[in-house]
Amino acid sequence: MKRFFSALTLFVLLFYLFSHPSDAFAAAQSGLHLWFDTLIPTLLPMMIFSNLLIQLDLVHCLVRFLCPLTSRLFCLSTYGTYALIIGFLCGFPMGSKTISDLSKNGQLSDAEASYLLPFVNNVSPMFLINVTVLQTMRDARYLVPTLLIVYGAPMIYGILTNQSFRKKMPPTGAVYKKQTSKIQIRFELIDACIMNAVFTILKLGCYVILFSILSRLIQSLPFQDVWLPAFLVGSIELTNGITFIGAQDFPFAQKYFLLCLTCVWGGLCALAQTQSVLASNVLSIRSYLKARILICMIACLLTVCFLL
């Protein structure tokens, strides 16, 4: 069934490319602009610097002032704290990319990586504030509630699943390998970090273009009710979904509910990007998907409570 669904999706996309070339071209162009104008300037430098920090083992210098808090609240290591900060501040899929890099380096245990992955991969605050609240809702009064809903849901999930993680924690005093015994920046290391970031950002760009075309295909279908295409487009790709939902003539409660849900979910595009950057079989995309669905349910409850 999975193979059939994948083949059907590819056939439909191919048919759309040939039957609606102008729409497909516009969608691909839109995805390319999104990648070039937004993803490259925001994510590429962060990927390079994050890779350097991890390879040089300088993460502790950046996050040590937060470690006492995250250790008490989530029982996280220094590297887990770094992944938490990056995931909440830098947007999809930097959280999963950071966890993958730390796990590959041996700086993050399998238990901690699996625990963190579902809830540290989130939309960036800058996107949430500027695009979702100020440009789409056009009402700054919803800024604080939106931040609490979108980031409160994954935090609640992290707290609820923390006891299970504590039972799987490695023995106290366990030391993970360090890649360097001293700070030593070499051009070979910089080149490797740049190539890793460029390869990753190229993959992300291709996913954005493909899912932008899929979003445009959904929008072109003759739905009788705009609620379903708005939900589907929001479920596919974040930026296109926010723009499409914002343009619909919904009652505000319905529009706000969809916007919050879309921001928490991140879209299938973010799911595919997350899969593309995972380094090991320990970080299961299926477990990640189940957890994100649960986080979305928590966000729905928070949104309903706010709207009541």
PDB file of C-alpha atoms in Angstrom:
ATOM      1  CA  MET A   1       0.000   0.000   0.000  1.00  0.00           C
ATOM      2  CA  LYS A   2       2.813   2.408   0.870  1.00  0.00           C
ATOM      3  CA  ARG A   3       4.548   1.662  -2.442  1.00  0.00           C
ATOM      4  CA  PHE A   4       1.286   2.178  -4.345  1.00  0.00           C
ATOM      5  CA  PHE A   5       0.608   5.505  -2.624  1.00  0.00           C
ATOM      6  CA  SER A   6       4.133   6.739  -3.366  1.00  0.00           C
ATOM      7  CA  ALA A   7       3.851   5.733  -7.026  1.00  0.00           C
ATOM      8  CA  LEU A   8       0.426   7.376  -7.309  1.00  0.00           C
ATOM      9  CA  THR A   9       1.706  10.621  -5.784  1.00  0.00           C
ATOM     10  CA  LEU A  10       4.650  10.729  -8.197  1.00  0.00           C
ATOM     11  CA  PHE A  11       2.369   9.991 -11.168  1.00  0.00           C
ATOM     12  CA  VAL A  12      -0.033  12.769 -10.168  1.00  0.00           C
ATOM     13  CA  LEU A  13       2.833  15.245  -9.771  1.00  0.00           C
ATOM     14  CA  LEU A  14       4.297  14.271 -13.141  1.00  0.00           C
ATOM     15  CA  PHE A  15       0.898  14.610 -14.795  1.00  0.00           C
ATOM     16  CA  TYR A  16       0.468  18.034 -13.187  1.00  0.00           C
ATOM     17  CA  LEU A  17       3.870  19.171 -14.467  1.00  0.00           C
ATOM     18  CA  PHE A  18       2.898  18.334 -18.057  1.00  0.00           C
ATOM     19  CA  SER A  19      -0.772  19.381 -17.915  1.00  0.00           C
ATOM     20  CA  HIS A  20      -0.255  22.690 -16.052  1.00  0.00           C
ATOM     21  CA  PRO A  21       3.284  23.782 -16.968  1.00  0.00           C
ATOM     22  CA  SER A  22       2.723  27.464 -16.186  1.00  0.00           C
ATOM     23  CA  ASP A  23       1.327  26.758 -12.699  1.00  0.00           C
ATOM     24  CA  ALA A  24       4.080  24.242 -11.999  1.00  0.00           C
ATOM     25  CA  PHE A  25       6.696  26.739 -13.161  1.00  0.00           C
ATOM     26  CA  ALA A  26       5.239  29.452 -10.912  1.00  0.00           C
ATOM     27  CA  ALA A  27       5.181  27.056  -7.947  1.00  0.00           C
ATOM     28  CA  ALA A  28       8.770  25.954  -8.543  1.00  0.00           C
ATOM     29  CA  GLN A  29       9.833  29.583  -8.918  1.00  0.00           C
ATOM     30  CA  SER A  30       8.076  30.449  -5.659  1.00  0.00           C
ATOM     31  CA  GLY A  31       9.844  27.585  -3.872  1.00  0.00           C
ATOM     32  CA  LEU A  32      13.176  28.647  -5.349  1.00  0.00           C
ATOM     33  CA  HIS A  33      12.666  32.240  -4.153  1.00  0.00           C
ATOM     34  CA  LEU A  34      11.737  30.964  -0.690  1.00  0.00           C
ATOM     35  CA  TRP A  35      14.903  28.874  -0.598  1.00  0.00           C
ATOM     36  CA  PHE A  36      17.217  31.553  -1.991  1.00  0.00           C
ATOM     37  CA  ASP A  37      15.745  34.581  -0.178  1.00  0.00           C
ATOM     38  CA  THR A  38      14.967  32.970   3.187  1.00  0.00           C
ATOM     39  CA  LEU A  39      16.539  29.583   3.844  1.00  0.00           C
ATOM     40  CA  ILE A  40      20.037  30.299   2.553  1.00  0.00           C
ATOM     41  CA  PRO A  41      20.638  33.586   4.418  1.00  0.00           C
ATOM     42  CA  THR A  42      19.057  32.332   7.646  1.00  0.00           C
ATOM     43  CA  LEU A  43      20.054  28.655   7.851  1.00  0.00           C
ATOM     44  CA  LEU A  44      23.329  28.330   5.909  1.00  0.00           C
ATOM     45  CA  PRO A  45      25.475  30.566   8.180  1.00  0.00           C
ATOM     46  CA  MET A  46      23.924  28.967  11.250  1.00  0.00           C
ATOM     47  CA  MET A  47      24.696  25.476   9.933  1.00  0.00           C
ATOM     48  CA  ILE A  48      28.335  26.372   9.286  1.00  0.00           C
ATOM     49  CA  PHE A  49      28.898  27.987  12.700  1.00  0.00           C
ATOM     50  CA  SER A  50      27.012  25.225  14.496  1.00  0.00           C
ATOM     51  CA  ASN A  51      29.151  22.590  12.768  1.00  0.00           C
ATOM     52  CA  LEU A  52      32.299  24.435  13.824  1.00  0.00           C
ATOM     53  CA  LEU A  53      31.135  24.739  17.431  1.00  0.00           C
ATOM     54  CA  ILE A  54      30.364  21.024  17.563  1.00  0.00           C
ATOM     55  CA  GLN A  55      33.589  19.914  15.878  1.00  0.00           C
ATOM     56  CA  LEU A  56      35.723  22.173  18.082  1.00  0.00           C
ATOM     57  CA  ASP A  57      33.795  21.104  21.187  1.00  0.00           C
ATOM     58  CA  LEU A  58      32.999  24.700  22.119  1.00  0.00           C
ATOM     59  CA  VAL A  59      29.300  24.096  22.787  1.00  0.00           C
ATOM     60  CA  HIS A  60      29.744  24.263  26.552  1.00  0.00           C
ATOM     61  CA  CYS A  61      31.107  27.809  26.314  1.00  0.00           C
ATOM     62  CA  LEU A  62      27.869  28.965  24.721  1.00  0.00           C
ATOM     63  CA  VAL A  63      25.243  27.271  26.881  1.00  0.00           C
ATOM     64  CA  ARG A  64      26.830  26.716  30.298  1.00  0.00           C
ATOM     65  CA  PHE A  65      24.791  29.509  31.900  1.00  0.00           C
ATOM     66  CA  LEU A  66      21.575  27.668  30.945  1.00  0.00           C
ATOM     67  CA  CYS A  67      22.734  24.180  31.910  1.00  0.00           C
ATOM     68  CA  PRO A  68      21.651  24.391  35.587  1.00  0.00           C
ATOM     69  CA  LEU A  69      18.093  25.210  34.500  1.00  0.00           C
ATOM     70  CA  THR A  70      17.789  22.596  31.737  1.00  0.00           C
ATOM     71  CA  SER A  71      19.447  19.993  33.942  1.00  0.00           C
ATOM     72  CA  ARG A  72      16.849  20.481  36.665  1.00  0.00           C
ATOM     73  CA  LEU A  73      13.859  20.781  34.324  1.00  0.00           C
ATOM     74  CA  PHE A  74      14.694  18.199  31.638  1.00  0.00           C
ATOM     75  CA  CYS A  75      17.814  16.470  33.000  1.00  0.00           C
ATOM     76  CA  LEU A  76      19.734  17.467  29.852  1.00  0.00           C
ATOM     77  CA  SER A  77      23.459  17.381  29.265  1.00  0.00           C
ATOM     78  CA  THR A  78      25.405  20.392  27.990  1.00  0.00           C
ATOM     79  CA  TYR A  79      25.051  19.161  24.417  1.00  0.00           C
ATOM     80  CA  GLY A  80      21.365  18.448  24.894  1.00  0.00           C
ATOM     81  CA  THR A  81      20.918  22.010  26.133  1.00  0.00           C
ATOM     82  CA  TYR A  82      22.619  23.303  22.979  1.00  0.00           C
ATOM     83  CA  ALA A  83      20.271  21.228  20.786  1.00  0.00           C
ATOM     84  CA  LEU A  84      17.287  22.555  22.738  1.00  0.00           C
ATOM     85  CA  ILE A  85      18.320  26.192  22.201  1.00  0.00           C
ATOM     86  CA  ILE A  86      19.095  25.756  18.499  1.00  0.00           C
ATOM     87  CA  GLY A  87      15.847  23.879  17.869  1.00  0.00           C
ATOM     88  CA  PHE A  88      13.676  26.561  19.444  1.00  0.00           C
ATOM     89  CA  LEU A  89      15.508  29.555  17.975  1.00  0.00           C
ATOM     90  CA  CYS A  90      16.558  28.574  14.443  1.00  0.00           C
ATOM     91  CA  GLY A  91      13.535  26.824  12.945  1.00  0.00           C
ATOM     92  CA  PHE A  92      13.002  23.632  10.939  1.00  0.00           C
ATOM     93  CA  PRO A  93      15.070  21.485  10.565  1.00  0.00           C
ATOM     94  CA  MET A  94      17.954  22.923  12.599  1.00  0.00           C
ATOM     95  CA  GLY A  95      16.863  21.102  15.750  1.00  0.00           C
ATOM     96  CA  SER A  96      17.048  17.692  14.096  1.00  0.00           C
ATOM     97  CA  LYS A  97      20.238  18.637  12.209  1.00  0.00           C
ATOM     98  CA  THR A  98      21.960  19.637  15.458  1.00  0.00           C
ATOM     99  CA  ILE A  99      20.848  16.476  17.252  1.00  0.00           C
ATOM    100  CA  SER A 100      22.015  14.397  14.301  1.00  0.00           C
ATOM    101  CA  ASP A 101      25.450  16.079  14.277  1.00  0.00           C
ATOM    102  CA  LEU A 102      25.889  15.717  18.031  1.00  0.00           C
ATOM    103  CA  SER A 103      24.765  12.096  17.925  1.00  0.00           C
ATOM    104  CA  LYS A 104      27.119  11.319  15.044  1.00  0.00           C
ATOM    105  CA  ASN A 105      29.993  12.911  16.995  1.00  0.00           C
ATOM    106  CA  GLY A 106      29.236  10.829  20.053  1.00  0.00           C
ATOM    107  CA  GLN A 107      28.511  13.931  22.116  1.00  0.00           C
ATOM    108  CA  LEU A 108      24.851  13.016  22.653  1.00  0.00           C
ATOM    109  CA  SER A 109      23.629   9.662  23.922  1.00  0.00           C
ATOM    110  CA  ASP A 110      21.061   7.709  21.919  1.00  0.00           C
ATOM    111  CA  ALA A 111      18.527   8.045  24.742  1.00  0.00           C
ATOM    112  CA  GLU A 112      18.909  11.825  24.965  1.00  0.00           C
ATOM    113  CA  ALA A 113      18.859  12.248  21.173  1.00  0.00           C
ATOM    114  CA  SER A 114      15.653  10.198  20.858  1.00  0.00           C
ATOM    115  CA  TYR A 115      14.067  12.131  23.723  1.00  0.00           C
ATOM    116  CA  LEU A 116      14.932  15.568  22.307  1.00  0.00           C
ATOM    117  CA  LEU A 117      14.213  14.994  18.623  1.00  0.00           C
ATOM    118  CA  PRO A 118      10.384  15.211  18.681  1.00  0.00           C
ATOM    119  CA  PHE A 119      10.033  18.482  20.565  1.00  0.00           C
ATOM    120  CA  VAL A 120      13.090  20.635  19.774  1.00  0.00           C
ATOM    121  CA  ASN A 121      12.397  20.809  16.027  1.00  0.00           C
ATOM    122  CA  ASN A 122      10.159  23.880  15.739  1.00  0.00           C
ATOM    123  CA  VAL A 123       9.303  26.930  13.654  1.00  0.00           C
ATOM    124  CA  SER A 124      11.637  29.874  14.221  1.00  0.00           C
ATOM    125  CA  PRO A 125      10.429  32.760  16.425  1.00  0.00           C
ATOM    126  CA  MET A 126      11.249  35.301  13.690  1.00  0.00           C
ATOM    127  CA  PHE A 127       8.985  33.515  11.198  1.00  0.00           C
ATOM    128  CA  LEU A 128       6.248  33.087  13.784  1.00  0.00           C
ATOM    129  CA  ILE A 129       6.331  36.743  14.826  1.00  0.00           C
ATOM    130  CA  ASN A 130       6.827  38.425  11.463  1.00  0.00           C
ATOM    131  CA  VAL A 131       4.997  36.170   9.000  1.00  0.00           C
ATOM    132  CA  THR A 132       2.286  34.491  11.057  1.00  0.00           C
ATOM    133  CA  VAL A 133       1.306  37.184  13.564  1.00  0.00           C
ATOM    134  CA  LEU A 134       2.253  40.556  12.071  1.00  0.00           C
ATOM    135  CA  GLN A 135       1.794  39.884   8.330  1.00  0.00           C
ATOM    136  CA  THR A 136      -0.983  37.271   8.323  1.00  0.00           C
ATOM    137  CA  MET A 137      -3.037  38.052  11.453  1.00  0.00           C
ATOM    138  CA  ARG A 138      -2.050  41.737  11.406  1.00  0.00           C
ATOM    139  CA  ASP A 139      -2.759  42.036  15.105  1.00  0.00           C
ATOM    140  CA  ALA A 140       0.065  42.222  17.642  1.00  0.00           C
ATOM    141  CA  ARG A 141      -2.352  41.388  20.460  1.00  0.00           C
ATOM    142  CA  TYR A 142      -2.096  37.715  19.463  1.00  0.00           C
ATOM    143  CA  LEU A 143       1.690  37.653  19.661  1.00  0.00           C
ATOM    144  CA  VAL A 144       2.049  36.350  23.213  1.00  0.00           C
ATOM    145  CA  PRO A 145      -0.790  33.767  23.008  1.00  0.00           C
ATOM    146  CA  THR A 146       0.604  32.441  19.722  1.00  0.00           C
ATOM    147  CA  LEU A 147       4.108  32.103  21.144  1.00  0.00           C
ATOM    148  CA  LEU A 148       2.731  30.310  24.214  1.00  0.00           C
ATOM    149  CA  ILE A 149       0.692  27.883  22.097  1.00  0.00           C
ATOM    150  CA  VAL A 150       3.317  27.097  19.457  1.00  0.00           C
ATOM    151  CA  TYR A 151       6.206  26.692  21.904  1.00  0.00           C
ATOM    152  CA  GLY A 152       4.161  25.626  24.919  1.00  0.00           C
ATOM    153  CA  ALA A 153       2.888  22.466  23.200  1.00  0.00           C
ATOM    154  CA  PRO A 154       6.349  20.940  22.569  1.00  0.00           C
ATOM    155  CA  MET A 155       7.535  22.021  26.033  1.00  0.00           C
ATOM    156  CA  ILE A 156       4.548  20.272  27.624  1.00  0.00           C
ATOM    157  CA  TYR A 157       5.336  17.167  25.584  1.00  0.00           C
ATOM    158  CA  GLY A 158       8.951  17.315  26.769  1.00  0.00           C
ATOM    159  CA  ILE A 159       7.841  17.545  30.393  1.00  0.00           C
ATOM    160  CA  LEU A 160       5.306  14.704  30.005  1.00  0.00           C
ATOM    161  CA  THR A 161       7.862  12.336  28.464  1.00  0.00           C
ATOM    162  CA  ASN A 162      10.759  13.346  30.736  1.00  0.00           C
ATOM    163  CA  GLN A 163      10.254  10.572  33.279  1.00  0.00           C
ATOM    164  CA  SER A 164      10.546   7.961  30.554  1.00  0.00           C
ATOM    165  CA  PHE A 165      13.811   9.556  29.422  1.00  0.00           C
ATOM    166  CA  ARG A 166      15.226   9.656  32.960  1.00  0.00           C
ATOM    167  CA  LYS A 167      14.801   5.875  33.211  1.00  0.00           C
ATOM    168  CA  LYS A 168      16.929   5.431  30.066  1.00  0.00           C
ATOM    169  CA  MET A 169      19.648   7.876  31.080  1.00  0.00           C
ATOM    170  CA  PRO A 170      23.239   6.648  30.836  1.00  0.00           C
ATOM    171  CA  PRO A 171      25.080   6.019  34.127  1.00  0.00           C
ATOM    172  CA  THR A 172      26.136   9.098  36.038  1.00  0.00           C
ATOM    173  CA  GLY A 173      29.564  10.230  35.043  1.00  0.00           C
ATOM    174  CA  ALA A 174      29.388   8.745  31.536  1.00  0.00           C
ATOM    175  CA  VAL A 175      31.694  10.670  29.239  1.00  0.00           C
ATOM    176  CA  TYR A 176      31.129  10.987  25.511  1.00  0.00           C
ATOM    177  CA  LYS A 177      34.056  11.249  23.175  1.00  0.00           C
ATOM    178  CA  LYS A 178      35.383  14.660  22.236  1.00  0.00           C
ATOM    179  CA  GLN A 179      36.603  15.366  18.757  1.00  0.00           C
ATOM    180  CA  THR A 180      39.427  17.720  19.680  1.00  0.00           C
ATOM    181  CA  SER A 181      41.651  17.935  22.725  1.00  0.00           C
ATOM    182  CA  LYS A 182      42.308  21.612  22.143  1.00  0.00           C
ATOM    183  CA  ILE A 183      40.872  24.504  20.152  1.00  0.00           C
ATOM    184  CA  GLN A 184      42.463  24.289  16.736  1.00  0.00           C
ATOM    185  CA  ILE A 185      40.778  25.857  13.718  1.00  0.00           C
ATOM    186  CA  ARG A 186      42.122  24.453  10.449  1.00  0.00           C
ATOM    187  CA  PHE A 187      41.052  25.252   6.904  1.00  0.00           C
ATOM    188  CA  GLU A 188      40.317  21.561   6.319  1.00  0.00           C
ATOM    189  CA  LEU A 189      37.847  21.622   9.188  1.00  0.00           C
ATOM    190  CA  ILE A 190      36.219  24.822   7.927  1.00  0.00           C
ATOM    191  CA  ASP A 191      35.958  23.348   4.415  1.00  0.00           C
ATOM    192  CA  ALA A 192      34.322  20.196   5.789  1.00  0.00           C
ATOM    193  CA  CYS A 193      31.786  22.232   7.791  1.00  0.00           C
ATOM    194  CA  ILE A 194      30.996  24.406   4.768  1.00  0.00           C
ATOM    195  CA  MET A 195      30.518  21.402   2.481  1.00  0.00           C
ATOM    196  CA  ASN A 196      28.287  19.701   5.029  1.00  0.00           C
ATOM    197  CA  ALA A 197      26.125  22.834   5.351  1.00  0.00           C
ATOM    198  CA  VAL A 198      25.980  23.454   1.579  1.00  0.00           C
ATOM    199  CA  PHE A 199      24.982  19.855   0.860  1.00  0.00           C
ATOM    200  CA  THR A 200      22.260  20.037   3.513  1.00  0.00           C
ATOM    201  CA  ILE A 201      20.891  23.387   2.323  1.00  0.00           C
ATOM    202  CA  LEU A 202      20.761  22.099  -1.268  1.00  0.00           C
ATOM    203  CA  LYS A 203      18.670  19.142  -0.156  1.00  0.00           C
ATOM    204  CA  LEU A 204      16.356  21.419   1.808  1.00  0.00           C
ATOM    205  CA  GLY A 205      15.919  23.646  -1.244  1.00  0.00           C
ATOM    206  CA  CYS A 206      14.926  20.703  -3.423  1.00  0.00           C
ATOM    207  CA  TYR A 207      12.343  19.630  -0.849  1.00  0.00           C
ATOM    208  CA  VAL A 208      10.918  23.156  -0.676  1.00  0.00           C
ATOM    209  CA  ILE A 209      10.542  23.285  -4.469  1.00  0.00           C
ATOM    210  CA  LEU A 210       8.882  19.847  -4.673  1.00  0.00           C
ATOM    211  CA  PHE A 211       6.425  20.549  -1.861  1.00  0.00           C
ATOM    212  CA  SER A 212       5.656  24.016  -3.260  1.00  0.00           C
ATOM    213  CA  ILE A 213       4.567  22.314  -6.486  1.00  0.00           C
ATOM    214  CA  LEU A 214       2.444  19.863  -4.482  1.00  0.00           C
ATOM    215  CA  SER A 215       0.870  22.772  -2.582  1.00  0.00           C
ATOM    216  CA  ARG A 216      -0.008  24.532  -5.841  1.00  0.00           C
ATOM    217  CA  LEU A 217      -1.551  21.307  -7.150  1.00  0.00           C
ATOM    218  CA  ILE A 218      -3.805  21.083  -4.086  1.00  0.00           C
ATOM    219  CA  GLN A 219      -4.853  24.718  -4.523  1.00  0.00           C
ATOM    220  CA  SER A 220      -5.839  24.086  -8.160  1.00  0.00           C
ATOM    221  CA  LEU A 221      -8.253  21.255  -7.322  1.00  0.00           C
ATOM    222  CA  PRO A 222     -11.989  22.108  -7.433  1.00  0.00           C
ATOM    223  CA  PHE A 223     -12.912  21.862  -3.746  1.00  0.00           C
ATOM    224  CA  GLN A 224     -16.391  23.008  -2.750  1.00  0.00           C
ATOM    225  CA  ASP A 225     -15.296  24.034   0.739  1.00  0.00           C
ATOM    226  CA  VAL A 226     -12.108  26.077   1.267  1.00  0.00           C
ATOM    227  CA  TRP A 227     -11.552  24.567   4.720  1.00  0.00           C
ATOM    228  CA  LEU A 228     -10.211  21.275   3.311  1.00  0.00           C
ATOM    229  CA  PRO A 229      -7.671  22.763   0.847  1.00  0.00           C
ATOM    230  CA  ALA A 230      -6.521  25.215   3.537  1.00  0.00           C
ATOM    231  CA  PHE A 231      -5.921  22.321   5.914  1.00  0.00           C
ATOM    232  CA  LEU A 232      -4.153  20.267   3.227  1.00  0.00           C
ATOM    233  CA  VAL A 233      -1.904  23.085   2.018  1.00  0.00           C
ATOM    234  CA  GLY A 234      -0.991  23.902   5.618  1.00  0.00           C
ATOM    235  CA  SER A 235      -0.189  20.239   6.200  1.00  0.00           C
ATOM    236  CA  ILE A 236       2.147  20.128   3.201  1.00  0.00           C
ATOM    237  CA  GLU A 237       4.404  23.178   3.420  1.00  0.00           C
ATOM    238  CA  LEU A 238       4.636  25.797   6.159  1.00  0.00           C
ATOM    239  CA  THR A 239       5.146  29.090   4.286  1.00  0.00           C
ATOM    240  CA  ASN A 240       2.674  28.334   1.486  1.00  0.00           C
ATOM    241  CA  GLY A 241       0.199  27.065   4.056  1.00  0.00           C
ATOM    242  CA  ILE A 242       0.372  30.214   6.205  1.00  0.00           C
ATOM    243  CA  THR A 243      -0.039  32.441   3.133  1.00  0.00           C
ATOM    244  CA  PHE A 244      -2.957  30.414   1.749  1.00  0.00           C
ATOM    245  CA  ILE A 245      -4.789  30.188   5.081  1.00  0.00           C
ATOM    246  CA  GLY A 246      -4.328  33.910   5.680  1.00  0.00           C
ATOM    247  CA  ALA A 247      -5.888  34.715   2.309  1.00  0.00           C
ATOM    248  CA  GLN A 248      -9.101  32.761   3.017  1.00  0.00           C
ATOM    249  CA  ASP A 249     -12.301  34.382   4.264  1.00  0.00           C
ATOM    250  CA  PHE A 250     -12.627  32.298   7.418  1.00  0.00           C
ATOM    251  CA  PRO A 251     -14.106  33.334  10.756  1.00  0.00           C
ATOM    252  CA  PHE A 252     -11.120  34.448  12.832  1.00  0.00           C
ATOM    253  CA  ALA A 253     -11.385  31.556  15.317  1.00  0.00           C
ATOM    254  CA  GLN A 254     -11.117  28.974  12.530  1.00  0.00           C
ATOM    255  CA  LYS A 255      -8.272  30.836  10.823  1.00  0.00           C
ATOM    256  CA  TYR A 256      -6.331  31.227  14.076  1.00  0.00           C
ATOM    257  CA  PHE A 257      -6.802  27.544  14.886  1.00  0.00           C
ATOM    258  CA  LEU A 258      -5.459  26.498  11.483  1.00  0.00           C
ATOM    259  CA  LEU A 259      -2.536  28.925  11.660  1.00  0.00           C
ATOM    260  CA  CYS A 260      -1.408  27.658  15.069  1.00  0.00           C
ATOM    261  CA  LEU A 261      -1.804  24.030  14.023  1.00  0.00           C
ATOM    262  CA  THR A 262       0.184  24.630  10.831  1.00  0.00           C
ATOM    263  CA  CYS A 263       3.026  26.322  12.727  1.00  0.00           C
ATOM    264  CA  VAL A 264       3.248  23.503  15.263  1.00  0.00           C
ATOM    265  CA  TRP A 265       3.094  20.739  12.641  1.00  0.00           C
ATOM    266  CA  GLY A 266       5.512  22.401  10.205  1.00  0.00           C
ATOM    267  CA  GLY A 267       4.226  20.521   7.175  1.00  0.00           C
ATOM    268  CA  LEU A 268       5.241  17.350   5.364  1.00  0.00           C
ATOM    269  CA  CYS A 269       8.080  19.377   3.871  1.00  0.00           C
ATOM    270  CA  ALA A 270       9.602  19.850   7.333  1.00  0.00           C
ATOM    271  CA  LEU A 271       9.063  16.140   8.009  1.00  0.00           C
ATOM    272  CA  ALA A 272      10.937  15.238   4.807  1.00  0.00           C
ATOM    273  CA  GLN A 273      13.713  17.703   5.685  1.00  0.00           C
ATOM    274  CA  THR A 274      13.991  16.150   9.131  1.00  0.00           C
ATOM    275  CA  GLN A 275      14.292  12.683   7.624  1.00  0.00           C
ATOM    276  CA  SER A 276      16.998  13.924   5.257  1.00  0.00           C
ATOM    277  CA  VAL A 277      19.280  15.181   8.047  1.00  0.00           C
ATOM    278  CA  LEU A 278      18.954  12.288  10.495  1.00  0.00           C
ATOM    279  CA  ALA A 279      22.243  10.451  10.836  1.00  0.00           C
ATOM    280  CA  SER A 280      21.416   7.144  12.465  1.00  0.00           C
ATOM    281  CA  ASN A 281      18.747   4.496  12.763  1.00  0.00           C
ATOM    282  CA  VAL A 282      18.468   5.323  16.467  1.00  0.00           C
ATOM    283  CA  LEU A 283      16.671   8.555  15.513  1.00  0.00           C
ATOM    284  CA  SER A 284      13.450   7.069  14.187  1.00  0.00           C
ATOM    285  CA  ILE A 285      11.310   9.181  11.858  1.00  0.00           C
ATOM    286  CA  ARG A 286       8.266   7.082  12.778  1.00  0.00           C
ATOM    287  CA  SER A 287       8.660   7.883  16.466  1.00  0.00           C
ATOM    288  CA  TYR A 288       9.198  11.518  15.499  1.00  0.00           C
ATOM    289  CA  LEU A 289       5.982  11.538  13.446  1.00  0.00           C
ATOM    290  CA  LYS A 290       3.919  10.008  16.262  1.00  0.00           C
ATOM    291  CA  ALA A 291       5.318  12.522  18.733  1.00  0.00           C
ATOM    292  CA  ARG A 292       4.604  15.495  16.434  1.00  0.00           C
ATOM    293  CA  ILE A 293       0.998  14.344  16.083  1.00  0.00           C
ATOM    294  CA  LEU A 294       0.706  14.238  19.867  1.00  0.00           C
ATOM    295  CA  ILE A 295       2.265  17.714  20.121  1.00  0.00           C
ATOM    296  CA  CYS A 296      -0.276  18.962  17.569  1.00  0.00           C
ATOM    297  CA  MET A 297      -3.087  17.546  19.721  1.00  0.00           C
ATOM    298  CA  ILE A 298      -1.695  19.417  22.738  1.00  0.00           C
ATOM    299  CA  ALA A 299      -1.527  22.596  20.640  1.00  0.00           C
ATOM    300  CA  CYS A 300      -5.147  22.114  19.546  1.00  0.00           C
ATOM    301  CA  LEU A 301      -6.238  21.900  23.183  1.00  0.00           C
ATOM    302  CA  LEU A 302      -4.266  25.031  24.081  1.00  0.00           C
ATOM    303  CA  THR A 303      -5.737  26.915  21.115  1.00  0.00           C
ATOM    304  CA  VAL A 304      -9.300  25.901  21.949  1.00  0.00           C
ATOM    305  CA  CYS A 305      -8.784  26.969  25.569  1.00  0.00           C
ATOM    306  CA  PHE A 306      -7.509  30.344  24.386  1.00  0.00           C
ATOM    307  CA  LEU A 307     -10.420  30.864  21.959  1.00  0.00           C
ATOM    308  CA  LEU A 308     -13.121  29.911  24.455  1.00  0.00           C
TER     309      LEU A 308
END
